[in-house]
Amino acid sequence: MKTKRCILTLLAVCLVMAVSAQSDMNKFVDQLLQKMTLEEKLGQLNLAPASDEIVTGGNVDTEVGARIASGQLGGVFNLKGVDKIKALQDIAVKKSRLGIPLIVGMDVIHGYETIFPIPLALSCSWDLAAIENMARVSAREATADGINWVYSPMVDISLDARWGRVAESGGEDPFLGSQIAQAYVRGYQGDQYDTDRVMACVKHYGLYGAVEGGRDYNTVDMSHLRMYNQYFPPYKAAAEAGAGSFMSSFNLVDGQHATANRWLLTDVLRNQWNFNGFVVTDYGSIGEMTNHGFGNLKQNSVKALKAGTDMDMCSNGFIGTLAESLKDGSVTMADIDLACRRVLEAKYKLGLFDNPYRYLDAKRRARDIYTDEHRAMSRQLATETFVLLKNEHQTLPLKKQGKIALIGPLANDRANIAGTWCVAYTPERYQTIKEGMEQALAGKAQLLYAQGCNLTRDAALQEAAEFGKHIPRVDEAKAKAEALAVAKEADVIVCAMGESAEFSGESSSRATLEMPDVQRELLEALVALGKPVVLLNFSGRATVLSWEQAHVDAIMNVWFAGSEAGRAIADVLFGDVAPSGHLTVTMPRALGQVPIYYNHLNTGRPVAEGADRYQKFASNYLEERNDPLYPFGYGLTYTTFNYGKLNLSSDHMAKSGSVEAVLTVGNTGNCEADEVVQLYIRDLVADVSRPVKELKGFQRIHLKAGEQREVKFTITPDMLQYYDINGNIVQGDGEFDIMVGSNSRDVISTRLVVN
Ligand code: BGC
């Protein structure tokens, strides 16, 4: 009783404090707005990129300096370093009329100088605590260099492997994607904006992952039912976790540009999900609206502002045209004030009005960036993201003995292994896989190395796919001969092949998903030697590995694992750590299956799961089966797990009740390892067609060799809900399949009746 009273009092005190903080902020912003001229208000809505050359030897580029001094810039992004940022902040604070500080953003996507695995890889760890920690470390390093706002998390559901930005996402699942989105927001922002935390910017709102044909920046068209049930959940989850800002996307939603879509930005984001931060456009979006056929910059700036966009990234639409639109009545001062208020509130929340220099402590760089602790975390987390896809004859782990050949264009590279989007990375300090393996071997075995081939046969394509992360071009015949000579001497061959970092990411859509020819041909020649071959497959997306699955002994997808990739890969290759990643994207057998994802709707003419023969008048392809090569949730390790019988505490559940689903999972091999136990549910009869299965829970457990563990999931009503076309929650009832397994295909199933 007493404790309950204490808790209630505490809650009441917190509420009063929150309300009074809110009213302090309102008062402050009200007063400031009253002092501001129209030009100063529009300046706050204007965001510009700032490259390192803008500040040289403490001197700020004259034009940029003048814009800041006259209050024409609300923020800058992608400038790094306390000295440089301080030089700009000094002008904003000391030379502009009202001294309003700048907000300072950056694309900190998977780490700052300590780079973590790319987001798609991170999601394959299914380790929410570790992802939260990586965001916390990213925030600590970024703030130590003067940044206070990051353009992450990217939470776009991505079903199409052709789209390069799959690499930046958390994969295809809305449930897992939502949990990951919240973990990022918590990690970046903390409970309050301390000086080692940043404001998150959730992107790209919305539906950017559904671009047609997987071609970047392309059209999106989708039903509201699909939006609410499949694509919106991670954005909503991030808003509910308190994300401070959102970035609108480049694509259309219902025929309107996302940046100028009032339903999306105001009705759904603010009114349905209670988001109270600010919305920034993506790079140049308002300007691009003209190409979509929406009119000129002035008209589009009006549409964007009226829809709920607050800050214009790089279009110069708000700063350049809204004054005129105010004059002719197409916007009101209230519209401008609202956007300006939201930007000022963000700065207030970040504490910039209390102390514009709170993120500008020059002493922090040495203490907080690329520290041993951060690097150890990155290395450990990287080992959790590798997905072992095949391991015949227990080829892995490798023994530290004899002669090992390491071959491939990614084997001795320190830039590409970090991945796409590394604005602040310092590759010269990172180790290659070759170096990582040499260190791990410490002379116990001989490591032979050959690059073996180019990234691609086409030099122009290679240059595009490098985007500055250079891989030496070699003479094809000579390099192949060298590789074969080296391989002939070795006991086992490890191939580091696949995509380069910039084969995925922004503007890196692909029309094929197989390994580039020149690499595949070398791999075939190496396999033909008849020695054990291990493929370390580098990729920023699901690639097609059908040939490799049929011919290579062991395949591990290593994605792009960040600055510590070299050591992390060695840790897992030699069995110091057992692999534990599970796929968060379905890996197809062939390009023609794309988009392929596990939580699809059924057709009226389904083929049996796993059917390997074409069936006339059924929903299938003439030349390829329907099921994927590797299903969502799949991942092997160096041991095996046994799943016991799945029991429900009752096979009936009241609509507002709950039941327990319990089973025993045992480690039946002889090494300790982590397993990700996954819970899926299917609603068998509903008012709208529901997916054949949906992830509703998971547990990452560690089991010693021979150990057994009871795993329990509580089935609750929220797991049985879905949305109608207006975004209202519908409580499902009737019959449900409850499924538990190590991936979305291999599940044990039982029936639950809810009434
Ligand atoms: C990308 C965003 C990024 C922005 C700023 C855009 O091209 O789509 O993801 O945050 O640039 O660099």
JSON list of C-alpha atoms and ligand atoms in Angstrom, two decimals, residues 77-78 107 151 165 168 203-204 208 217 247 250 282-283 313 421 506, ligand 1:
[
{"chain": "A", "resi": 77, "resn": "PHE", "atom": "CA", "xyz": [25.03, 19.01, -41.71]},
{"chain": "A", "resi": 78, "resn": "ASN", "atom": "CA", "xyz": [27.91, 16.66, -42.48]},
{"chain": "A", "resi": 107, "resn": "ASP", "atom": "CA", "xyz": [24.54, 10.97, -41.45]},
{"chain": "A", "resi": 151, "resn": "TYR", "atom": "CA", "xyz": [19.93, 11.12, -39.65]},
{"chain": "A", "resi": 165, "resn": "ARG", "atom": "CA", "xyz": [19.10, 1.00, -49.44]},
{"chain": "A", "resi": 168, "resn": "GLU", "atom": "CA", "xyz": [20.54, 0.79, -44.34]},
{"chain": "A", "resi": 203, "resn": "LYS", "atom": "CA", "xyz": [13.74, 8.23, -41.99]},
{"chain": "A", "resi": 204, "resn": "HIS", "atom": "CA", "xyz": [12.52, 8.04, -44.68]},
{"chain": "A", "resi": 208, "resn": "TYR", "atom": "CA", "xyz": [10.55, 4.62, -49.30]},
{"chain": "A", "resi": 217, "resn": "TYR", "atom": "CA", "xyz": [13.95, 7.32, -55.94]},
{"chain": "A", "resi": 247, "resn": "MET", "atom": "CA", "xyz": [12.77, 13.00, -42.33]},
{"chain": "A", "resi": 250, "resn": "PHE", "atom": "CA", "xyz": [11.63, 11.25, -51.79]},
{"chain": "A", "resi": 282, "resn": "ASP", "atom": "CA", "xyz": [15.22, 14.74, -47.56]},
{"chain": "A", "resi": 283, "resn": "TYR", "atom": "CA", "xyz": [18.00, 16.29, -49.68]},
{"chain": "A", "resi": 313, "resn": "MET", "atom": "CA", "xyz": [17.04, 20.43, -46.63]},
{"chain": "A", "resi": 421, "resn": "TRP", "atom": "CA", "xyz": [27.51, 5.59, -45.28]},
{"chain": "A", "resi": 506, "resn": "GLU", "atom": "CA", "xyz": [21.84, 5.11, -51.71]},
{"chain": "B", "resi": 1, "resn": "BGC", "atom": "C1", "xyz": [19.51, 10.59, -48.20]},
{"chain": "B", "resi": 1, "resn": "BGC", "atom": "C2", "xyz": [19.28, 10.67, -46.71]},
{"chain": "B", "resi": 1, "resn": "BGC", "atom": "C3", "xyz": [20.37, 11.46, -46.04]},
{"chain": "B", "resi": 1, "resn": "BGC", "atom": "C4", "xyz": [20.46, 12.83, -46.69]},
{"chain": "B", "resi": 1, "resn": "BGC", "atom": "C5", "xyz": [21.49, 13.74, -46.07]},
{"chain": "B", "resi": 1, "resn": "BGC", "atom": "C6", "xyz": [19.83, 11.94, -48.81]},
{"chain": "B", "resi": 1, "resn": "BGC", "atom": "O1", "xyz": [20.25, 11.82, -50.13]},
{"chain": "B", "resi": 1, "resn": "BGC", "atom": "O2", "xyz": [18.38, 10.03, -48.81]},
{"chain": "B", "resi": 1, "resn": "BGC", "atom": "O3", "xyz": [19.18, 9.37, -46.17]},
{"chain": "B", "resi": 1, "resn": "BGC", "atom": "O4", "xyz": [20.12, 11.56, -44.66]},
{"chain": "B", "resi": 1, "resn": "BGC", "atom": "O5", "xyz": [20.77, 12.64, -48.06]},
{"chain": "B", "resi": 1, "resn": "BGC", "atom": "O6", "xyz": [22.77, 13.36, -46.38]}
]
